[in-house]
Amino acid sequence: MPGAGPVTRPGERATVRLRDGGPKEPPRYAPEWLELRERADAAARAQDLLDPLRIRWAAGPRRAGGLVVHDLGCGTGSMGRWLAPRLDGAQHWVLHDRDPYLLHFAAVACPRSAADGSPVTVETRRGDVARLTPDALSGASLVTASALLDVLTREEVEALAGACAGAGCPALLTLSVAGRVELTPADPLDAAMTEAFNAHQRRSGLLGPDAVTVTCEAFAQRGATVRVQPSLWRLGPEEPELTEQWLRGWVGAATEQRPELREHAERYLHERLAACAAGELRAVVHHSDLLALPQPMDGAS
């Protein structure tokens, strides 16, 4: 998907479909892009949101089998690799994705021990994460996802919030695009590119940079307490390949949305890539992390 990562090249495997929409539905990410962005994702996620989760779990009944975490659109499993070692106690991770290749990779690469050395187990479920139900989350301690909300529709976010609320299950939903990019050095075309990219993210009813606001409203309407923290990608000389690939995808999506920008985009991209190669380009790509704590159900953790 242009804008979500590099455009797929011949021979690459495009993957991770959200819904069974037929051949016209674009895939979210290629595995190469997921691997490339994992370190930046890990550095960006808002660790402060974990403390309210720990307080919630400590106040609830203790589960004999430990925490049960459902990771939606798990991709290559980066969320589990980030989160499982930061939590104490036994954990069972349920990985959801439509791609069996990614599910296998995520399961193999899932951590096997928690922060305190307790065991971490894993299972996989192939299916459509955009059609989650409370029954599918029965017994869940937490729902997680990364870079998911902005590629959902309002109806799908409502369904996600309803499923979590119906199961009394908290949700930690990270790295949703916020619609802001800060580039150094600045260029007069930055604002137009940002505006066009944001419009591209909203195409076909997808929420794009409106996702966090809509999700907050959906959970709050169901009685949940919602917290939001910034999660910033800081790109530059330390991540030259990621910076280059992000820049190509960002400009590509913007010009796809507004073809009239192409007249100036070639010069813009050439200069930006040259600055990247010289170690002179820096970008702050704004994302948001969201924690929703629904009203607990009787017996739920």
mmCIF file of C-alpha atoms in Angstrom:
data_model
loop_
_atom_site.group_PDB
_atom_site.id
_atom_site.type_symbol
_atom_site.label_atom_id
_atom_site.label_comp_id
_atom_site.label_asym_id
_atom_site.label_seq_id
_atom_site.Cartn_x
_atom_site.Cartn_y
_atom_site.Cartn_z
ATOM 1 C CA MET A 1 0.000 0.000 0.000
ATOM 2 C CA PRO A 2 1.627 3.288 -1.044
ATOM 3 C CA GLY A 3 2.172 5.419 2.028
ATOM 4 C CA ALA A 4 2.070 2.525 4.458
ATOM 5 C CA GLY A 5 5.439 1.348 3.253
ATOM 6 C CA PRO A 6 7.471 0.874 0.110
ATOM 7 C CA VAL A 7 5.643 -0.013 -3.067
ATOM 8 C CA THR A 8 5.932 -3.752 -3.643
ATOM 9 C CA ARG A 9 8.651 -4.609 -6.155
ATOM 10 C CA PRO A 10 8.570 -7.589 -8.543
ATOM 11 C CA GLY A 11 9.048 -10.838 -6.644
ATOM 12 C CA GLU A 12 8.116 -9.386 -3.240
ATOM 13 C CA ARG A 13 5.291 -10.845 -1.212
ATOM 14 C CA ALA A 14 2.549 -8.331 -0.449
ATOM 15 C CA THR A 15 0.530 -9.519 2.501
ATOM 16 C CA VAL A 16 -1.731 -8.906 5.524
ATOM 17 C CA ARG A 17 -5.249 -8.330 4.260
ATOM 18 C CA LEU A 18 -7.659 -6.857 6.760
ATOM 19 C CA ARG A 19 -10.917 -8.059 5.280
ATOM 20 C CA ASP A 20 -12.119 -10.436 2.631
ATOM 21 C CA GLY A 21 -12.633 -7.716 0.077
ATOM 22 C CA GLY A 22 -11.541 -9.495 -3.061
ATOM 23 C CA PRO A 23 -8.590 -8.800 -5.334
ATOM 24 C CA LYS A 24 -9.139 -5.038 -5.422
ATOM 25 C CA GLU A 25 -8.392 -4.671 -1.729
ATOM 26 C CA PRO A 26 -4.747 -3.639 -1.303
ATOM 27 C CA PRO A 27 -2.551 -5.474 1.199
ATOM 28 C CA ARG A 28 -1.343 -3.569 4.239
ATOM 29 C CA TYR A 29 2.333 -4.328 4.413
ATOM 30 C CA ALA A 30 5.048 -6.504 2.937
ATOM 31 C CA PRO A 31 7.135 -8.525 5.435
ATOM 32 C CA GLU A 32 10.254 -6.584 4.444
ATOM 33 C CA TRP A 33 8.586 -3.348 5.527
ATOM 34 C CA LEU A 34 7.463 -4.829 8.849
ATOM 35 C CA GLU A 35 11.004 -5.944 9.584
ATOM 36 C CA LEU A 36 12.462 -2.591 8.554
ATOM 37 C CA ARG A 37 10.205 -0.577 10.831
ATOM 38 C CA GLU A 38 10.313 -2.809 13.926
ATOM 39 C CA ARG A 39 13.101 -0.968 15.743
ATOM 40 C CA ALA A 40 11.493 2.444 15.147
ATOM 41 C CA ASP A 41 8.144 1.084 16.308
ATOM 42 C CA ALA A 42 9.672 -0.297 19.489
ATOM 43 C CA ALA A 43 11.368 3.012 20.280
ATOM 44 C CA ALA A 44 8.159 4.968 19.639
ATOM 45 C CA ARG A 45 5.570 3.017 21.654
ATOM 46 C CA ALA A 46 4.338 4.765 24.808
ATOM 47 C CA GLN A 47 5.545 2.629 27.713
ATOM 48 C CA ASP A 48 3.680 4.875 30.177
ATOM 49 C CA LEU A 49 0.436 3.210 29.106
ATOM 50 C CA LEU A 50 1.574 -0.092 30.609
ATOM 51 C CA ASP A 51 1.254 1.104 34.222
ATOM 52 C CA PRO A 52 -2.540 1.609 34.068
ATOM 53 C CA LEU A 53 -2.778 -1.878 32.586
ATOM 54 C CA ARG A 54 -0.781 -3.374 35.439
ATOM 55 C CA ILE A 55 -2.982 -1.564 37.971
ATOM 56 C CA ARG A 56 -6.111 -2.905 36.247
ATOM 57 C CA TRP A 57 -4.836 -6.464 36.303
ATOM 58 C CA ALA A 58 -3.649 -6.200 39.928
ATOM 59 C CA ALA A 59 -7.111 -5.041 41.022
ATOM 60 C CA GLY A 60 -8.921 -7.900 39.277
ATOM 61 C CA PRO A 61 -9.121 -11.617 40.044
ATOM 62 C CA ARG A 62 -5.951 -13.559 39.340
ATOM 63 C CA ARG A 63 -6.204 -15.951 36.410
ATOM 64 C CA ALA A 64 -4.786 -19.421 36.966
ATOM 65 C CA GLY A 65 -3.258 -19.523 33.497
ATOM 66 C CA GLY A 66 -1.937 -15.956 33.517
ATOM 67 C CA LEU A 67 -2.636 -13.235 30.963
ATOM 68 C CA VAL A 68 -4.315 -13.981 27.634
ATOM 69 C CA VAL A 69 -3.317 -11.447 24.963
ATOM 70 C CA HIS A 70 -4.949 -11.244 21.520
ATOM 71 C CA ASP A 71 -2.702 -9.529 18.955
ATOM 72 C CA LEU A 72 -4.760 -8.362 15.968
ATOM 73 C CA GLY A 73 -3.123 -8.150 12.548
ATOM 74 C CA CYS A 74 0.013 -9.459 14.205
ATOM 75 C CA GLY A 75 2.159 -9.382 11.056
ATOM 76 C CA THR A 76 5.592 -10.727 11.923
ATOM 77 C CA GLY A 77 4.857 -10.501 15.663
ATOM 78 C CA SER A 78 6.696 -7.317 16.585
ATOM 79 C CA MET A 79 4.116 -6.346 19.224
ATOM 80 C CA GLY A 80 4.649 -9.598 21.102
ATOM 81 C CA ARG A 81 8.418 -9.198 20.931
ATOM 82 C CA TRP A 82 8.058 -5.721 22.406
ATOM 83 C CA LEU A 83 5.359 -6.308 25.020
ATOM 84 C CA ALA A 84 5.747 -9.851 26.373
ATOM 85 C CA PRO A 85 9.206 -9.196 27.930
ATOM 86 C CA ARG A 86 7.815 -6.068 29.636
ATOM 87 C CA LEU A 87 5.056 -7.885 31.529
ATOM 88 C CA ASP A 88 5.376 -10.155 34.565
ATOM 89 C CA GLY A 89 3.607 -13.461 34.902
ATOM 90 C CA ALA A 90 2.634 -16.281 32.593
ATOM 91 C CA GLN A 91 1.185 -15.194 29.255
ATOM 92 C CA HIS A 92 -0.668 -16.866 26.411
ATOM 93 C CA TRP A 93 -0.590 -14.935 23.134
ATOM 94 C CA VAL A 94 -3.267 -15.466 20.476
ATOM 95 C CA LEU A 95 -1.939 -14.161 17.159
ATOM 96 C CA HIS A 96 -4.522 -13.103 14.549
ATOM 97 C CA ASP A 97 -3.736 -12.552 10.883
ATOM 98 C CA ARG A 98 -4.977 -13.598 7.459
ATOM 99 C CA ASP A 99 -1.571 -14.666 6.151
ATOM 100 C CA PRO A 100 -0.387 -18.138 7.223
ATOM 101 C CA TYR A 101 3.217 -17.266 6.346
ATOM 102 C CA LEU A 102 3.227 -14.329 8.737
ATOM 103 C CA LEU A 103 1.423 -16.305 11.432
ATOM 104 C CA HIS A 104 4.103 -18.977 11.272
ATOM 105 C CA PHE A 105 6.888 -16.381 11.427
ATOM 106 C CA ALA A 106 5.244 -14.556 14.345
ATOM 107 C CA ALA A 107 4.702 -17.755 16.310
ATOM 108 C CA VAL A 108 8.274 -18.942 15.849
ATOM 109 C CA ALA A 109 9.691 -15.538 16.834
ATOM 110 C CA CYS A 110 7.403 -14.983 19.850
ATOM 111 C CA PRO A 111 9.298 -14.601 23.155
ATOM 112 C CA ARG A 112 9.130 -17.661 25.389
ATOM 113 C CA SER A 113 9.541 -15.915 28.726
ATOM 114 C CA ALA A 114 8.045 -12.892 30.476
ATOM 115 C CA ALA A 115 9.896 -10.156 32.363
ATOM 116 C CA ASP A 116 10.062 -12.325 35.501
ATOM 117 C CA GLY A 117 10.943 -15.520 33.656
ATOM 118 C CA SER A 118 7.395 -16.898 33.600
ATOM 119 C CA PRO A 119 6.479 -18.929 30.509
ATOM 120 C CA VAL A 120 4.950 -17.374 27.381
ATOM 121 C CA THR A 121 2.935 -19.637 25.088
ATOM 122 C CA VAL A 122 1.427 -18.856 21.710
ATOM 123 C CA GLU A 123 -1.301 -19.959 19.312
ATOM 124 C CA THR A 124 -2.334 -18.638 15.909
ATOM 125 C CA ARG A 125 -5.734 -17.871 14.414
ATOM 126 C CA ARG A 126 -6.122 -17.162 10.744
ATOM 127 C CA GLY A 127 -9.067 -14.872 10.082
ATOM 128 C CA ASP A 128 -10.489 -11.422 9.523
ATOM 129 C CA VAL A 129 -9.530 -9.078 12.359
ATOM 130 C CA ALA A 130 -12.053 -6.533 11.096
ATOM 131 C CA ARG A 131 -14.930 -8.796 12.175
ATOM 132 C CA LEU A 132 -14.052 -9.432 15.795
ATOM 133 C CA THR A 133 -16.811 -10.433 18.228
ATOM 134 C CA PRO A 134 -17.031 -10.552 22.042
ATOM 135 C CA ASP A 135 -17.162 -14.356 21.842
ATOM 136 C CA ALA A 136 -13.781 -14.398 20.097
ATOM 137 C CA LEU A 137 -12.353 -12.453 23.049
ATOM 138 C CA SER A 138 -13.898 -14.558 25.787
ATOM 139 C CA GLY A 139 -11.367 -14.848 28.609
ATOM 140 C CA ALA A 140 -9.020 -12.254 27.097
ATOM 141 C CA SER A 141 -6.911 -10.056 29.367
ATOM 142 C CA LEU A 142 -5.824 -7.652 26.604
ATOM 143 C CA VAL A 143 -6.260 -6.868 22.920
ATOM 144 C CA THR A 144 -3.253 -5.360 21.170
ATOM 145 C CA ALA A 145 -2.545 -4.062 17.676
ATOM 146 C CA SER A 146 0.018 -1.919 15.886
ATOM 147 C CA ALA A 147 -0.567 0.369 12.898
ATOM 148 C CA LEU A 148 -4.092 -1.000 12.562
ATOM 149 C CA LEU A 149 -6.670 1.653 13.442
ATOM 150 C CA ASP A 150 -5.871 4.016 10.572
ATOM 151 C CA VAL A 151 -6.616 1.302 7.990
ATOM 152 C CA LEU A 152 -10.030 0.512 9.469
ATOM 153 C CA THR A 153 -13.389 2.115 8.705
ATOM 154 C CA ARG A 154 -15.605 3.743 11.312
ATOM 155 C CA GLU A 155 -17.851 0.664 11.296
ATOM 156 C CA GLU A 156 -14.900 -1.636 11.929
ATOM 157 C CA VAL A 157 -13.646 0.500 14.808
ATOM 158 C CA GLU A 158 -17.150 0.450 16.295
ATOM 159 C CA ALA A 159 -17.142 -3.340 16.021
ATOM 160 C CA LEU A 160 -13.708 -3.545 17.669
ATOM 161 C CA ALA A 161 -14.772 -1.300 20.537
ATOM 162 C CA GLY A 162 -17.989 -3.255 20.946
ATOM 163 C CA ALA A 163 -16.128 -6.568 21.051
ATOM 164 C CA CYS A 164 -13.682 -5.324 23.683
ATOM 165 C CA ALA A 165 -16.452 -3.738 25.769
ATOM 166 C CA GLY A 166 -18.596 -6.846 25.483
ATOM 167 C CA ALA A 167 -15.743 -8.985 26.760
ATOM 168 C CA GLY A 168 -14.643 -6.439 29.394
ATOM 169 C CA CYS A 169 -11.217 -6.537 27.781
ATOM 170 C CA PRO A 170 -8.682 -3.663 27.715
ATOM 171 C CA ALA A 171 -7.174 -2.636 24.376
ATOM 172 C CA LEU A 172 -3.671 -1.291 23.730
ATOM 173 C CA LEU A 173 -3.688 0.038 20.159
ATOM 174 C CA THR A 174 -0.392 1.553 19.101
ATOM 175 C CA LEU A 175 1.204 3.527 16.286
ATOM 176 C CA SER A 176 -1.826 5.038 14.563
ATOM 177 C CA VAL A 177 -0.921 7.840 12.165
ATOM 178 C CA ALA A 178 -1.677 11.291 13.538
ATOM 179 C CA GLY A 179 -1.443 13.292 10.300
ATOM 180 C CA ARG A 180 1.632 15.326 11.214
ATOM 181 C CA VAL A 181 5.138 15.148 9.801
ATOM 182 C CA GLU A 182 8.049 17.457 10.664
ATOM 183 C CA LEU A 183 10.947 17.465 8.207
ATOM 184 C CA THR A 184 14.334 19.122 8.751
ATOM 185 C CA PRO A 185 15.430 20.999 6.721
ATOM 186 C CA ALA A 186 12.008 22.312 5.760
ATOM 187 C CA ASP A 187 10.760 22.639 2.179
ATOM 188 C CA PRO A 188 7.829 24.748 0.899
ATOM 189 C CA LEU A 189 6.233 21.578 -0.498
ATOM 190 C CA ASP A 190 6.110 19.785 2.880
ATOM 191 C CA ALA A 191 2.633 21.031 3.798
ATOM 192 C CA ALA A 192 1.091 20.074 0.457
ATOM 193 C CA MET A 193 2.623 16.600 0.637
ATOM 194 C CA THR A 194 1.332 16.110 4.170
ATOM 195 C CA GLU A 195 -2.173 17.228 3.237
ATOM 196 C CA ALA A 196 -2.262 14.974 0.171
ATOM 197 C CA PHE A 197 -0.916 11.987 2.119
ATOM 198 C CA ASN A 198 -3.568 12.460 4.804
ATOM 199 C CA ALA A 199 -6.267 12.559 2.130
ATOM 200 C CA HIS A 200 -4.847 9.350 0.664
ATOM 201 C CA GLN A 201 -5.086 7.677 4.072
ATOM 202 C CA ARG A 202 -8.787 8.570 4.233
ATOM 203 C CA ARG A 203 -9.692 7.096 0.851
ATOM 204 C CA SER A 204 -12.495 4.548 0.512
ATOM 205 C CA GLY A 205 -13.859 5.340 3.953
ATOM 206 C CA LEU A 206 -10.693 4.477 5.885
ATOM 207 C CA LEU A 207 -10.070 6.577 8.968
ATOM 208 C CA GLY A 208 -6.423 7.504 8.413
ATOM 209 C CA PRO A 209 -5.382 10.300 10.782
ATOM 210 C CA ASP A 210 -8.929 10.491 12.204
ATOM 211 C CA ALA A 211 -8.635 6.975 13.610
ATOM 212 C CA VAL A 212 -7.588 7.794 17.151
ATOM 213 C CA THR A 213 -10.333 10.391 17.635
ATOM 214 C CA VAL A 214 -12.987 8.017 16.300
ATOM 215 C CA THR A 215 -11.665 5.135 18.401
ATOM 216 C CA CYS A 216 -11.631 7.243 21.563
ATOM 217 C CA GLU A 217 -15.242 8.174 20.952
ATOM 218 C CA ALA A 218 -16.264 4.585 20.239
ATOM 219 C CA PHE A 219 -14.736 3.243 23.455
ATOM 220 C CA ALA A 220 -15.925 6.192 25.581
ATOM 221 C CA GLN A 221 -19.497 5.707 24.360
ATOM 222 C CA ARG A 222 -19.285 2.175 25.747
ATOM 223 C CA GLY A 223 -18.153 3.337 29.187
ATOM 224 C CA ALA A 224 -14.425 2.804 28.781
ATOM 225 C CA THR A 225 -11.684 4.998 30.195
ATOM 226 C CA VAL A 226 -9.393 6.049 27.348
ATOM 227 C CA ARG A 227 -5.839 7.370 27.486
ATOM 228 C CA VAL A 228 -3.779 8.582 24.524
ATOM 229 C CA GLN A 229 -0.039 9.174 24.363
ATOM 230 C CA PRO A 230 2.137 10.325 21.454
ATOM 231 C CA SER A 231 4.393 7.733 19.821
ATOM 232 C CA LEU A 232 6.868 9.397 17.505
ATOM 233 C CA TRP A 233 9.008 7.930 14.790
ATOM 234 C CA ARG A 234 12.295 9.867 14.815
ATOM 235 C CA LEU A 235 13.941 9.140 11.491
ATOM 236 C CA GLY A 236 17.327 10.275 10.294
ATOM 237 C CA PRO A 237 20.942 9.166 9.847
ATOM 238 C CA GLU A 238 20.535 6.323 12.370
ATOM 239 C CA GLU A 239 17.793 4.711 10.231
ATOM 240 C CA PRO A 240 18.798 5.575 6.650
ATOM 241 C CA GLU A 241 17.025 2.684 4.895
ATOM 242 C CA LEU A 242 13.792 3.141 6.843
ATOM 243 C CA THR A 243 13.920 6.899 6.262
ATOM 244 C CA GLU A 244 14.380 6.401 2.523
ATOM 245 C CA GLN A 245 11.621 3.815 2.180
ATOM 246 C CA TRP A 246 9.207 5.836 4.302
ATOM 247 C CA LEU A 247 9.935 8.941 2.212
ATOM 248 C CA ARG A 248 9.338 7.126 -1.076
ATOM 249 C CA GLY A 249 6.052 5.707 0.156
ATOM 250 C CA TRP A 250 4.925 9.026 1.646
ATOM 251 C CA VAL A 251 5.577 11.002 -1.530
ATOM 252 C CA GLY A 252 4.147 8.205 -3.681
ATOM 253 C CA ALA A 253 0.871 8.202 -1.768
ATOM 254 C CA ALA A 254 0.643 11.998 -1.874
ATOM 255 C CA THR A 255 1.111 12.172 -5.635
ATOM 256 C CA GLU A 256 -1.288 9.296 -6.210
ATOM 257 C CA GLN A 257 -3.900 11.294 -4.319
ATOM 258 C CA ARG A 258 -3.062 14.609 -6.003
ATOM 259 C CA PRO A 259 -1.546 13.999 -9.462
ATOM 260 C CA GLU A 260 -0.996 17.722 -9.933
ATOM 261 C CA LEU A 261 1.823 17.475 -7.373
ATOM 262 C CA ARG A 262 3.862 15.270 -9.705
ATOM 263 C CA GLU A 263 5.195 18.266 -11.578
ATOM 264 C CA HIS A 264 7.215 19.250 -8.511
ATOM 265 C CA ALA A 265 7.417 15.894 -6.702
ATOM 266 C CA GLU A 266 10.337 14.538 -8.742
ATOM 267 C CA ARG A 267 12.544 17.463 -7.718
ATOM 268 C CA TYR A 268 11.264 17.265 -4.141
ATOM 269 C CA LEU A 269 11.932 13.544 -3.781
ATOM 270 C CA HIS A 270 15.341 13.766 -5.453
ATOM 271 C CA GLU A 271 16.475 16.478 -3.068
ATOM 272 C CA ARG A 272 15.038 14.722 -0.033
ATOM 273 C CA LEU A 273 16.722 11.436 -0.940
ATOM 274 C CA ALA A 274 20.027 13.220 -1.505
ATOM 275 C CA ALA A 275 19.750 14.810 1.938
ATOM 276 C CA CYS A 276 18.928 11.407 3.403
ATOM 277 C CA ALA A 277 21.979 9.830 1.776
ATOM 278 C CA ALA A 278 24.150 12.667 3.115
ATOM 279 C CA GLY A 279 22.829 12.159 6.653
ATOM 280 C CA GLU A 280 21.245 15.617 6.657
ATOM 281 C CA LEU A 281 17.530 14.740 6.614
ATOM 282 C CA ARG A 282 15.512 14.205 9.768
ATOM 283 C CA ALA A 283 11.834 13.454 10.078
ATOM 284 C CA VAL A 284 9.457 13.215 13.012
ATOM 285 C CA VAL A 285 6.423 11.163 12.004
ATOM 286 C CA HIS A 286 3.655 11.569 14.558
ATOM 287 C CA HIS A 287 1.667 8.552 15.724
ATOM 288 C CA SER A 288 -0.563 7.985 18.739
ATOM 289 C CA ASP A 289 -0.926 5.074 21.153
ATOM 290 C CA LEU A 290 -4.282 4.447 22.773
ATOM 291 C CA LEU A 291 -5.228 2.474 25.878
ATOM 292 C CA ALA A 292 -8.919 1.740 26.477
ATOM 293 C CA LEU A 293 -10.040 0.249 29.794
ATOM 294 C CA PRO A 294 -13.651 -0.920 29.476
ATOM 295 C CA GLN A 295 -15.806 -1.607 32.488
ATOM 296 C CA PRO A 296 -14.665 -5.019 33.758
ATOM 297 C CA MET A 297 -17.031 -7.953 33.459
ATOM 298 C CA ASP A 298 -17.644 -10.217 36.433
ATOM 299 C CA GLY A 299 -14.647 -12.486 36.749
ATOM 300 C CA ALA A 300 -12.657 -10.770 33.991
ATOM 301 C CA SER A 301 -9.098 -9.690 34.600
#
